[in-house]
């Protein structure tokens, strides 16, 4: 049996050795061809990889000097490649940068503060009403439970009395 399996494995082993020798030679030749014809692409790729490693290191360590540059890069990406944020609403030139505009801003802030105070007082009133309603409901439930217990006790006592068992 061993001899038969050995004979059967010889071609497979021979092919594996042949493939290994020719594959190594092909890979070396391919690498040489790539370095000869595409050396500029390889250099650019290595440079970009080094920059990416530095960028990731700066992200991991925000205390470094490179983190400011990294933060600027990320801001540019978030702003869609534009140097500054784009205004998405109209600016009223009558108020912008004037005393009248400052007064209007203060009026708007006062309105918001008054509105928030009103909402707080309304919330407090609503909470008091809810607490009172819950207290009344709990008192009513306790009274009903007490009356029900008395009824059960009276019924049990009546049954005992009617049966004559003491």
PDB file of N, CA, C and O in Angstrom, residues 33-92:
ATOM      1  N   UNK A  33      10.359  44.604 -13.093  1.00  0.00           N
ATOM      2  CA  UNK A  33       9.687  45.328 -14.166  1.00  0.00           C
ATOM      3  C   UNK A  33       8.884  46.504 -13.616  1.00  0.00           C
ATOM      4  O   UNK A  33       8.914  47.604 -14.176  1.00  0.00           O
ATOM      5  N   UNK A  34       8.193  46.277 -12.508  1.00  0.00           N
ATOM      6  CA  UNK A  34       7.412  47.349 -11.900  1.00  0.00           C
ATOM      7  C   UNK A  34       8.307  48.490 -11.425  1.00  0.00           C
ATOM      8  O   UNK A  34       7.981  49.660 -11.616  1.00  0.00           O
ATOM      9  N   UNK A  35       9.404  48.159 -10.800  1.00  0.00           N
ATOM     10  CA  UNK A  35      10.327  49.198 -10.314  1.00  0.00           C
ATOM     11  C   UNK A  35      10.941  49.976 -11.489  1.00  0.00           C
ATOM     12  O   UNK A  35      11.174  51.178 -11.372  1.00  0.00           O
ATOM     13  N   UNK A  36      11.190  49.288 -12.595  1.00  0.00           N
ATOM     14  CA  UNK A  36      11.798  49.948 -13.749  1.00  0.00           C
ATOM     15  C   UNK A  36      10.794  50.856 -14.460  1.00  0.00           C
ATOM     16  O   UNK A  36      11.093  52.015 -14.751  1.00  0.00           O
ATOM     17  N   UNK A  37       9.572  50.356 -14.704  1.00  0.00           N
ATOM     18  CA  UNK A  37       8.597  51.099 -15.499  1.00  0.00           C
ATOM     19  C   UNK A  37       7.722  52.050 -14.684  1.00  0.00           C
ATOM     20  O   UNK A  37       7.233  53.045 -15.225  1.00  0.00           O
ATOM     21  N   UNK A  38       7.492  51.743 -13.420  1.00  0.00           N
ATOM     22  CA  UNK A  38       6.540  52.519 -12.619  1.00  0.00           C
ATOM     23  C   UNK A  38       7.165  53.031 -11.324  1.00  0.00           C
ATOM     24  O   UNK A  38       6.500  53.114 -10.298  1.00  0.00           O
ATOM     25  N   UNK A  39       8.416  53.407 -11.373  1.00  0.00           N
ATOM     26  CA  UNK A  39       9.117  53.836 -10.157  1.00  0.00           C
ATOM     27  C   UNK A  39       8.497  55.115  -9.581  1.00  0.00           C
ATOM     28  O   UNK A  39       8.428  55.276  -8.361  1.00  0.00           O
ATOM     29  N   UNK A  40       8.034  56.016 -10.437  1.00  0.00           N
ATOM     30  CA  UNK A  40       7.423  57.250  -9.934  1.00  0.00           C
ATOM     31  C   UNK A  40       6.122  56.969  -9.181  1.00  0.00           C
ATOM     32  O   UNK A  40       5.819  57.600  -8.173  1.00  0.00           O
ATOM     33  N   UNK A  41       5.331  56.001  -9.662  1.00  0.00           N
ATOM     34  CA  UNK A  41       4.094  55.635  -8.965  1.00  0.00           C
ATOM     35  C   UNK A  41       4.394  55.007  -7.608  1.00  0.00           C
ATOM     36  O   UNK A  41       3.699  55.276  -6.615  1.00  0.00           O
ATOM     37  N   UNK A  42       5.396  54.177  -7.555  1.00  0.00           N
ATOM     38  CA  UNK A  42       5.779  53.529  -6.301  1.00  0.00           C
ATOM     39  C   UNK A  42       6.268  54.572  -5.302  1.00  0.00           C
ATOM     40  O   UNK A  42       5.906  54.539  -4.117  1.00  0.00           O
ATOM     41  N   UNK A  43       7.083  55.528  -5.773  1.00  0.00           N
ATOM     42  CA  UNK A  43       7.585  56.582  -4.884  1.00  0.00           C
ATOM     43  C   UNK A  43       6.435  57.429  -4.348  1.00  0.00           C
ATOM     44  O   UNK A  43       6.397  57.759  -3.151  1.00  0.00           O
ATOM     45  N   UNK A  44       5.495  57.786  -5.213  1.00  0.00           N
ATOM     46  CA  UNK A  44       4.326  58.558  -4.770  1.00  0.00           C
ATOM     47  C   UNK A  44       3.497  57.777  -3.751  1.00  0.00           C
ATOM     48  O   UNK A  44       3.021  58.334  -2.761  1.00  0.00           O
ATOM     49  N   UNK A  45       3.316  56.503  -3.990  1.00  0.00           N
ATOM     50  CA  UNK A  45       2.539  55.667  -3.077  1.00  0.00           C
ATOM     51  C   UNK A  45       3.206  55.584  -1.711  1.00  0.00           C
ATOM     52  O   UNK A  45       2.545  55.686  -0.676  1.00  0.00           O
ATOM     53  N   UNK A  46       4.523  55.408  -1.689  1.00  0.00           N
ATOM     54  CA  UNK A  46       5.250  55.345  -0.416  1.00  0.00           C
ATOM     55  C   UNK A  46       5.170  56.677   0.320  1.00  0.00           C
ATOM     56  O   UNK A  46       5.014  56.718   1.546  1.00  0.00           O
ATOM     57  N   UNK A  47       5.261  57.783  -0.419  1.00  0.00           N
ATOM     58  CA  UNK A  47       5.171  59.111   0.184  1.00  0.00           C
ATOM     59  C   UNK A  47       3.781  59.335   0.795  1.00  0.00           C
ATOM     60  O   UNK A  47       3.652  59.822   1.926  1.00  0.00           O
ATOM     61  N   UNK A  48       2.736  58.964   0.048  1.00  0.00           N
ATOM     62  CA  UNK A  48       1.376  59.131   0.544  1.00  0.00           C
ATOM     63  C   UNK A  48       1.124  58.250   1.771  1.00  0.00           C
ATOM     64  O   UNK A  48       0.433  58.654   2.706  1.00  0.00           O
ATOM     65  N   UNK A  49       1.704  57.071   1.770  1.00  0.00           N
ATOM     66  CA  UNK A  49       1.549  56.180   2.931  1.00  0.00           C
ATOM     67  C   UNK A  49       2.207  56.789   4.162  1.00  0.00           C
ATOM     68  O   UNK A  49       1.642  56.758   5.261  1.00  0.00           O
ATOM     69  N   UNK A  50       3.395  57.374   3.991  1.00  0.00           N
ATOM     70  CA  UNK A  50       4.081  58.015   5.112  1.00  0.00           C
ATOM     71  C   UNK A  50       3.269  59.202   5.634  1.00  0.00           C
ATOM     72  O   UNK A  50       3.150  59.400   6.859  1.00  0.00           O
ATOM     73  N   UNK A  51       2.695  59.996   4.723  1.00  0.00           N
ATOM     74  CA  UNK A  51       1.854  61.118   5.144  1.00  0.00           C
ATOM     75  C   UNK A  51       0.622  60.631   5.896  1.00  0.00           C
ATOM     76  O   UNK A  51       0.204  61.246   6.883  1.00  0.00           O
ATOM     77  N   UNK A  52       0.030  59.544   5.443  1.00  0.00           N
ATOM     78  CA  UNK A  52      -1.157  59.004   6.116  1.00  0.00           C
ATOM     79  C   UNK A  52      -0.798  58.504   7.516  1.00  0.00           C
ATOM     80  O   UNK A  52      -1.568  58.697   8.463  1.00  0.00           O
ATOM     81  N   UNK A  53       0.362  57.897   7.657  1.00  0.00           N
ATOM     82  CA  UNK A  53       0.803  57.436   8.976  1.00  0.00           C
ATOM     83  C   UNK A  53       0.982  58.627   9.914  1.00  0.00           C
ATOM     84  O   UNK A  53       0.564  58.595  11.078  1.00  0.00           O
ATOM     85  N   UNK A  54       1.578  59.717   9.410  1.00  0.00           N
ATOM     86  CA  UNK A  54       1.741  60.917  10.225  1.00  0.00           C
ATOM     87  C   UNK A  54       0.386  61.516  10.595  1.00  0.00           C
ATOM     88  O   UNK A  54       0.178  61.957  11.723  1.00  0.00           O
ATOM     89  N   UNK A  55      -0.521  61.539   9.661  1.00  0.00           N
ATOM     90  CA  UNK A  55      -1.856  62.088   9.891  1.00  0.00           C
ATOM     91  C   UNK A  55      -2.585  61.296  10.979  1.00  0.00           C
ATOM     92  O   UNK A  55      -3.176  61.877  11.899  1.00  0.00           O
ATOM     93  N   UNK A  56      -2.530  59.981  10.895  1.00  0.00           N
ATOM     94  CA  UNK A  56      -3.187  59.130  11.893  1.00  0.00           C
ATOM     95  C   UNK A  56      -2.528  59.301  13.264  1.00  0.00           C
ATOM     96  O   UNK A  56      -3.203  59.291  14.286  1.00  0.00           O
ATOM     97  N   UNK A  57      -1.208  59.443  13.280  1.00  0.00           N
ATOM     98  CA  UNK A  57      -0.507  59.663  14.542  1.00  0.00           C
ATOM     99  C   UNK A  57      -0.940  60.988  15.169  1.00  0.00           C
ATOM    100  O   UNK A  57      -1.112  61.090  16.389  1.00  0.00           O
ATOM    101  N   UNK A  58      -1.135  62.012  14.355  1.00  0.00           N
ATOM    102  CA  UNK A  58      -1.586  63.309  14.861  1.00  0.00           C
ATOM    103  C   UNK A  58      -3.014  63.220  15.388  1.00  0.00           C
ATOM    104  O   UNK A  58      -3.359  63.892  16.355  1.00  0.00           O
ATOM    105  N   UNK A  59      -3.839  62.387  14.765  1.00  0.00           N
ATOM    106  CA  UNK A  59      -5.200  62.202  15.267  1.00  0.00           C
ATOM    107  C   UNK A  59      -5.201  61.508  16.626  1.00  0.00           C
ATOM    108  O   UNK A  59      -6.002  61.826  17.506  1.00  0.00           O
ATOM    109  N   UNK A  60      -4.299  60.552  16.791  1.00  0.00           N
ATOM    110  CA  UNK A  60      -4.230  59.815  18.046  1.00  0.00           C
ATOM    111  C   UNK A  60      -3.650  60.653  19.172  1.00  0.00           C
ATOM    112  O   UNK A  60      -3.972  60.438  20.328  1.00  0.00           O
ATOM    113  N   UNK A  61      -2.774  61.613  18.854  1.00  0.00           N
ATOM    114  CA  UNK A  61      -2.114  62.440  19.855  1.00  0.00           C
ATOM    115  C   UNK A  61      -2.466  63.905  19.612  1.00  0.00           C
ATOM    116  O   UNK A  61      -1.740  64.607  18.917  1.00  0.00           O
ATOM    117  N   UNK A  62      -3.573  64.398  20.190  1.00  0.00           N
ATOM    118  CA  UNK A  62      -3.996  65.775  19.906  1.00  0.00           C
ATOM    119  C   UNK A  62      -3.101  66.845  20.544  1.00  0.00           C
ATOM    120  O   UNK A  62      -3.207  68.012  20.215  1.00  0.00           O
ATOM    121  N   UNK A  63      -2.197  66.471  21.434  1.00  0.00           N
ATOM    122  CA  UNK A  63      -1.343  67.459  22.097  1.00  0.00           C
ATOM    123  C   UNK A  63      -0.122  67.829  21.258  1.00  0.00           C
ATOM    124  O   UNK A  63       0.597  68.767  21.594  1.00  0.00           O
ATOM    125  N   UNK A  64       0.095  67.132  20.162  1.00  0.00           N
ATOM    126  CA  UNK A  64       1.295  67.384  19.367  1.00  0.00           C
ATOM    127  C   UNK A  64       1.140  68.663  18.534  1.00  0.00           C
ATOM    128  O   UNK A  64       0.045  69.189  18.360  1.00  0.00           O
ATOM    129  N   UNK A  65       2.266  69.156  18.016  1.00  0.00           N
ATOM    130  CA  UNK A  65       2.269  70.363  17.180  1.00  0.00           C
ATOM    131  C   UNK A  65       1.560  70.121  15.852  1.00  0.00           C
ATOM    132  O   UNK A  65       1.019  71.046  15.249  1.00  0.00           O
ATOM    133  N   UNK A  66       1.583  68.894  15.388  1.00  0.00           N
ATOM    134  CA  UNK A  66       0.960  68.579  14.104  1.00  0.00           C
ATOM    135  C   UNK A  66      -0.564  68.564  14.203  1.00  0.00           C
ATOM    136  O   UNK A  66      -1.254  68.592  13.195  1.00  0.00           O
ATOM    137  N   UNK A  67      -1.092  68.516  15.421  1.00  0.00           N
ATOM    138  CA  UNK A  67      -2.545  68.402  15.558  1.00  0.00           C
ATOM    139  C   UNK A  67      -3.265  69.649  15.045  1.00  0.00           C
ATOM    140  O   UNK A  67      -4.388  69.559  14.571  1.00  0.00           O
ATOM    141  N   UNK A  68      -2.642  70.838  15.134  1.00  0.00           N
ATOM    142  CA  UNK A  68      -3.282  72.048  14.609  1.00  0.00           C
ATOM    143  C   UNK A  68      -3.433  71.959  13.098  1.00  0.00           C
ATOM    144  O   UNK A  68      -4.483  72.287  12.551  1.00  0.00           O
ATOM    145  N   UNK A  69      -2.374  71.501  12.443  1.00  0.00           N
ATOM    146  CA  UNK A  69      -2.435  71.321  10.993  1.00  0.00           C
ATOM    147  C   UNK A  69      -3.481  70.262  10.638  1.00  0.00           C
ATOM    148  O   UNK A  69      -4.254  70.426   9.691  1.00  0.00           O
ATOM    149  N   UNK A  70      -3.508  69.189  11.408  1.00  0.00           N
ATOM    150  CA  UNK A  70      -4.479  68.127  11.180  1.00  0.00           C
ATOM    151  C   UNK A  70      -5.893  68.649  11.374  1.00  0.00           C
ATOM    152  O   UNK A  70      -6.789  68.341  10.584  1.00  0.00           O
ATOM    153  N   UNK A  71      -6.098  69.453  12.409  1.00  0.00           N
ATOM    154  CA  UNK A  71      -7.424  70.010  12.655  1.00  0.00           C
ATOM    155  C   UNK A  71      -7.847  70.918  11.504  1.00  0.00           C
ATOM    156  O   UNK A  71      -9.002  70.898  11.081  1.00  0.00           O
ATOM    157  N   UNK A  72      -6.915  71.690  10.981  1.00  0.00           N
ATOM    158  CA  UNK A  72      -7.225  72.548   9.827  1.00  0.00           C
ATOM    159  C   UNK A  72      -7.611  71.716   8.619  1.00  0.00           C
ATOM    160  O   UNK A  72      -8.544  72.062   7.882  1.00  0.00           O
ATOM    161  N   UNK A  73      -6.915  70.614   8.401  1.00  0.00           N
ATOM    162  CA  UNK A  73      -7.247  69.729   7.279  1.00  0.00           C
ATOM    163  C   UNK A  73      -8.651  69.158   7.440  1.00  0.00           C
ATOM    164  O   UNK A  73      -9.426  69.100   6.491  1.00  0.00           O
ATOM    165  N   UNK A  74      -8.972  68.696   8.651  1.00  0.00           N
ATOM    166  CA  UNK A  74     -10.290  68.126   8.886  1.00  0.00           C
ATOM    167  C   UNK A  74     -11.382  69.179   8.721  1.00  0.00           C
ATOM    168  O   UNK A  74     -12.463  68.891   8.196  1.00  0.00           O
ATOM    169  N   UNK A  75     -11.108  70.410   9.163  1.00  0.00           N
ATOM    170  CA  UNK A  75     -12.083  71.490   8.978  1.00  0.00           C
ATOM    171  C   UNK A  75     -12.341  71.746   7.504  1.00  0.00           C
ATOM    172  O   UNK A  75     -13.484  71.969   7.088  1.00  0.00           O
ATOM    173  N   UNK A  76     -11.277  71.719   6.703  1.00  0.00           N
ATOM    174  CA  UNK A  76     -11.449  71.901   5.257  1.00  0.00           C
ATOM    175  C   UNK A  76     -12.302  70.796   4.658  1.00  0.00           C
ATOM    176  O   UNK A  76     -13.152  71.042   3.799  1.00  0.00           O
ATOM    177  N   UNK A  77     -12.087  69.567   5.114  1.00  0.00           N
ATOM    178  CA  UNK A  77     -12.876  68.446   4.602  1.00  0.00           C
ATOM    179  C   UNK A  77     -14.335  68.624   4.987  1.00  0.00           C
ATOM    180  O   UNK A  77     -15.240  68.436   4.168  1.00  0.00           O
ATOM    181  N   UNK A  78     -14.581  69.010   6.234  1.00  0.00           N
ATOM    182  CA  UNK A  78     -15.960  69.182   6.681  1.00  0.00           C
ATOM    183  C   UNK A  78     -16.649  70.360   6.003  1.00  0.00           C
ATOM    184  O   UNK A  78     -17.871  70.378   5.867  1.00  0.00           O
ATOM    185  N   UNK A  79     -15.874  71.341   5.562  1.00  0.00           N
ATOM    186  CA  UNK A  79     -16.443  72.504   4.891  1.00  0.00           C
ATOM    187  C   UNK A  79     -16.534  72.297   3.383  1.00  0.00           C
ATOM    188  O   UNK A  79     -16.794  73.232   2.643  1.00  0.00           O
ATOM    189  N   UNK A  80     -16.309  71.110   2.939  1.00  0.00           N
ATOM    190  CA  UNK A  80     -16.449  70.793   1.524  1.00  0.00           C
ATOM    191  C   UNK A  80     -15.349  71.373   0.666  1.00  0.00           C
ATOM    192  O   UNK A  80     -15.575  71.703  -0.493  1.00  0.00           O
ATOM    193  N   UNK A  81     -14.149  71.540   1.217  1.00  0.00           N
ATOM    194  CA  UNK A  81     -13.029  72.058   0.452  1.00  0.00           C
ATOM    195  C   UNK A  81     -13.022  73.562   0.329  1.00  0.00           C
ATOM    196  O   UNK A  81     -12.156  74.131  -0.315  1.00  0.00           O
ATOM    197  N   UNK A  82     -13.978  74.233   0.941  1.00  0.00           N
ATOM    198  CA  UNK A  82     -14.026  75.687   0.868  1.00  0.00           C
ATOM    199  C   UNK A  82     -13.255  76.271   2.041  1.00  0.00           C
ATOM    200  O   UNK A  82     -13.137  75.650   3.090  1.00  0.00           O
ATOM    201  N   UNK A  83     -12.755  77.484   1.855  1.00  0.00           N
ATOM    202  CA  UNK A  83     -11.954  78.107   2.901  1.00  0.00           C
ATOM    203  C   UNK A  83     -12.748  78.524   4.113  1.00  0.00           C
ATOM    204  O   UNK A  83     -12.239  78.590   5.210  1.00  0.00           O
ATOM    205  N   UNK A  84     -14.016  78.814   3.964  1.00  0.00           N
ATOM    206  CA  UNK A  84     -14.826  79.277   5.089  1.00  0.00           C
ATOM    207  C   UNK A  84     -16.230  78.740   4.998  1.00  0.00           C
ATOM    208  O   UNK A  84     -16.644  78.155   3.998  1.00  0.00           O
ATOM    209  N   UNK A  85     -16.978  78.952   6.059  1.00  0.00           N
ATOM    210  CA  UNK A  85     -18.358  78.493   6.088  1.00  0.00           C
ATOM    211  C   UNK A  85     -19.224  79.396   5.209  1.00  0.00           C
ATOM    212  O   UNK A  85     -19.032  80.600   5.177  1.00  0.00           O
ATOM    213  N   UNK A  86     -20.168  78.804   4.539  1.00  0.00           N
ATOM    214  CA  UNK A  86     -21.093  79.556   3.694  1.00  0.00           C
ATOM    215  C   UNK A  86     -22.332  79.898   4.520  1.00  0.00           C
ATOM    216  O   UNK A  86     -22.843  79.071   5.256  1.00  0.00           O
ATOM    217  N   UNK A  87     -22.797  81.115   4.384  1.00  0.00           N
ATOM    218  CA  UNK A  87     -23.980  81.553   5.117  1.00  0.00           C
ATOM    219  C   UNK A  87     -25.220  81.016   4.406  1.00  0.00           C
ATOM    220  O   UNK A  87     -25.382  81.178   3.211  1.00  0.00           O
ATOM    221  N   UNK A  88     -26.100  80.352   5.152  1.00  0.00           N
ATOM    222  CA  UNK A  88     -27.286  79.749   4.562  1.00  0.00           C
ATOM    223  C   UNK A  88     -28.546  80.567   4.810  1.00  0.00           C
ATOM    224  O   UNK A  88     -29.649  80.086   4.611  1.00  0.00           O
ATOM    225  N   UNK A  89     -28.405  81.772   5.284  1.00  0.00           N
ATOM    226  CA  UNK A  89     -29.555  82.612   5.526  1.00  0.00           C
ATOM    227  C   UNK A  89     -29.203  84.049   5.157  1.00  0.00           C
ATOM    228  O   UNK A  89     -28.044  84.420   5.076  1.00  0.00           O
ATOM    229  N   UNK A  90     -30.232  84.863   4.977  1.00  0.00           N
ATOM    230  CA  UNK A  90     -30.030  86.236   4.560  1.00  0.00           C
ATOM    231  C   UNK A  90     -29.617  87.087   5.749  1.00  0.00           C
ATOM    232  O   UNK A  90     -30.099  86.924   6.855  1.00  0.00           O
ATOM    233  N   UNK A  91     -28.697  88.025   5.517  1.00  0.00           N
ATOM    234  CA  UNK A  91     -28.267  88.960   6.546  1.00  0.00           C
ATOM    235  C   UNK A  91     -28.919  90.303   6.265  1.00  0.00           C
ATOM    236  O   UNK A  91     -28.815  90.838   5.162  1.00  0.00           O
ATOM    237  N   UNK A  92     -29.606  90.837   7.263  1.00  0.00           N
ATOM    238  CA  UNK A  92     -30.240  92.146   7.130  1.00  0.00           C
ATOM    239  C   UNK A  92     -29.185  93.211   7.385  1.00  0.00           C
ATOM    240  O   UNK A  92     -28.732  93.391   8.525  1.00  0.00           O
TER     241      UNK A  92
END
